[in-house]
Each structure stands twice: as structure tokens, then as C-alpha cells.
């Protein structure tokens, strides 16, 4: 005979790094929060977004909490890629996982804001980080001014009846024409819906695939400068 006496859950904590970079003169300025894609980390994203570091701002790179095991066994744990949430095809699990990740991100932002003075907040999310960036912006709308989503999708359906309060957020959705990992049409439909509801939202297709290519950085920087962000001399 076999009896299961206990079947419970326990919390297990992992240390997750984040990095804050300041560019330009000291003082009050925008905060840009960067969310990397699946199986990536903050070192990778910092290199890829180097053109944006020319803007006068605080740049916050946050690493996702879930480690992706390196099957090659060539990388140290600190070099492993990471994931932002756990997705098994179940929408309830998906949304709950993104909610947990959003709470985690907000804790870091609130901690950072105690040390600096910011004028506005921009979320920059690529792929998996783009999905999360959209969720964070629509769920924590009071804290977000600008949103850039690259190769992802803003899950507008998760906020049916609750999107109006986030209408002040300016949105840029960039997608590669040849992206066969995340197809552009669903994202375009979401942006069109937001525009019909009065959002200042733009969807733009560029000559790229799903990789975080330089064209995405150029478009993002130009859009931020149009929004009032200033480039360092």
C-alpha cells in the first residue's frame, strides 16, 4: 500500500540581476526599461540596443527569472538564457505567469525610482519581452508613458472593457516582414483595435525577420526622439 501523506508547494528563490545605466547629464529624465526575448539575457540585449543608449535617459535592463538550461554545457549559469513566463498553451496559466512577472518587474522599478528622478517611463520589449511589455503596460497603465513592442503581440483581449484607462500610452509596434516565429498580422490587428479606441498607436513592418536587427533600433530611436527623448551630443 502507498499513501501520499503530503502534496504541497514551497517557494524557491533565485537571484535575478538587473542593471541601471545613466546617459547624458545628471538630473531628471526618462527611464527606459528593457525586456529581452526568450533564451536571452541582459548582456545580449544591452549590446543589441546600443544605439538607444545614445539617448539621454536612465536605461534599466532586467533579466528574466526562469533559467533555460544550456544543453551544450559550455556556458556558465550566469550566461544562460532566460524566460519571462511559463506558457503551456493554457491562457489562464499564461496570463497568471505574466502577472507574476509583471509584479517582479514593478518591484525593481519601484526600488530604482527611489534612487533616481524620472520624467516618464518607456517599456521596450522584444519577442517574449514584447508580450510581457504589452501586458505590463495595460495592467500598470498609471506608471507607463511609452511602449515599444518588437516581434511580439499586445494581448488586448486580456483587457477587454479595461483598456480605456491606458489611452495615454503612446505605442510603437515593430515587426519584421519575414518574421515566421511571430506572424505580424495578429499584432497589426491589435494595434488597429487600439487606434480605433483612441490610442496613439502605430504598427510598422520593416525589412527584417524575427531577429533583433539594427533596423529595429533605428526605428525605435527615431520614434522616441519624436516623442521628446533627446540624443546626447
Short mmCIF file of C-alpha atoms in Angstrom, two decimals, residues 98-181:
data_model
loop_
_atom_site.label_atom_id
_atom_site.label_comp_id
_atom_site.label_asym_id
_atom_site.label_seq_id
_atom_site.Cartn_x
_atom_site.Cartn_y
_atom_site.Cartn_z
CA UNK A 98 2.73 37.22 -16.97
CA UNK A 99 1.07 38.76 -13.92
CA UNK A 100 3.74 37.23 -11.68
CA UNK A 101 6.49 38.54 -13.94
CA UNK A 102 4.89 41.99 -14.00
CA UNK A 103 4.87 42.13 -10.20
CA UNK A 104 8.55 41.20 -10.25
CA UNK A 105 9.36 43.97 -12.75
CA UNK A 106 7.35 46.55 -10.81
CA UNK A 107 9.25 45.78 -7.62
CA UNK A 108 12.53 46.51 -9.38
CA UNK A 109 11.22 49.70 -10.97
CA UNK A 110 9.91 50.98 -7.63
CA UNK A 111 13.26 50.22 -5.99
CA UNK A 112 15.15 52.03 -8.75
CA UNK A 113 12.83 55.06 -8.61
CA UNK A 114 13.88 55.67 -5.01
CA UNK A 115 17.41 56.38 -6.26
CA UNK A 116 16.70 58.48 -9.37
CA UNK A 117 14.27 61.12 -10.60
CA UNK A 118 12.39 60.18 -13.77
CA UNK A 119 10.22 62.29 -16.07
CA UNK A 120 8.48 59.42 -17.89
CA UNK A 121 8.71 55.66 -18.34
CA UNK A 122 9.12 53.68 -21.54
CA UNK A 123 8.93 49.90 -21.88
CA UNK A 124 10.99 48.30 -24.64
CA UNK A 125 10.15 44.64 -25.18
CA UNK A 126 11.39 42.19 -27.78
CA UNK A 127 9.61 38.90 -28.65
CA UNK A 128 8.73 37.26 -25.30
CA UNK A 129 9.66 40.54 -23.63
CA UNK A 130 7.29 42.29 -26.04
CA UNK A 131 4.35 40.15 -24.97
CA UNK A 132 5.18 40.92 -21.35
CA UNK A 133 5.77 44.61 -22.04
CA UNK A 134 2.29 44.92 -23.53
CA UNK A 135 0.73 43.13 -20.58
CA UNK A 136 2.65 45.25 -18.07
CA UNK A 137 1.69 48.49 -19.80
CA UNK A 138 -2.04 47.73 -19.93
CA UNK A 139 -2.13 46.36 -16.38
CA UNK A 140 0.15 49.01 -14.79
CA UNK A 141 -1.03 51.87 -17.00
CA UNK A 142 -0.55 54.57 -14.37
CA UNK A 143 3.21 54.05 -14.50
CA UNK A 144 3.82 53.80 -18.26
CA UNK A 145 4.02 56.58 -20.86
CA UNK A 146 5.57 54.88 -23.88
CA UNK A 147 5.61 51.29 -25.15
CA UNK A 148 7.74 49.68 -27.86
CA UNK A 149 6.92 46.10 -28.82
CA UNK A 150 9.17 44.32 -31.33
CA UNK A 151 8.27 40.92 -32.77
CA UNK A 152 5.56 40.28 -30.19
CA UNK A 153 1.86 40.94 -29.64
CA UNK A 154 -0.08 43.16 -27.27
CA UNK A 155 -2.72 40.83 -25.82
CA UNK A 156 -5.56 43.33 -25.99
CA UNK A 157 -8.16 40.60 -25.40
CA UNK A 158 -6.89 40.16 -21.84
CA UNK A 159 -8.07 43.71 -21.09
CA UNK A 160 -11.49 43.82 -22.73
CA UNK A 161 -13.50 46.56 -21.05
CA UNK A 162 -10.42 47.89 -19.25
CA UNK A 163 -8.27 49.44 -21.98
CA UNK A 164 -9.68 52.99 -21.90
CA UNK A 165 -7.71 53.92 -18.80
CA UNK A 166 -4.42 53.23 -20.62
CA UNK A 167 -5.22 55.50 -23.58
CA UNK A 168 -2.48 57.97 -22.66
CA UNK A 169 0.24 55.43 -23.50
CA UNK A 170 1.99 56.01 -26.84
CA UNK A 171 2.61 52.71 -28.61
CA UNK A 172 5.01 51.62 -31.36
CA UNK A 173 4.72 48.05 -32.64
CA UNK A 174 7.54 46.98 -34.95
CA UNK A 175 7.51 43.71 -36.85
CA UNK A 176 9.71 42.05 -39.45
CA UNK A 177 8.05 41.31 -42.79
CA UNK A 178 9.78 37.93 -42.83
CA UNK A 179 9.05 37.01 -39.20
CA UNK A 180 7.97 33.36 -39.24
CA UNK A 181 8.21 32.93 -35.46
#
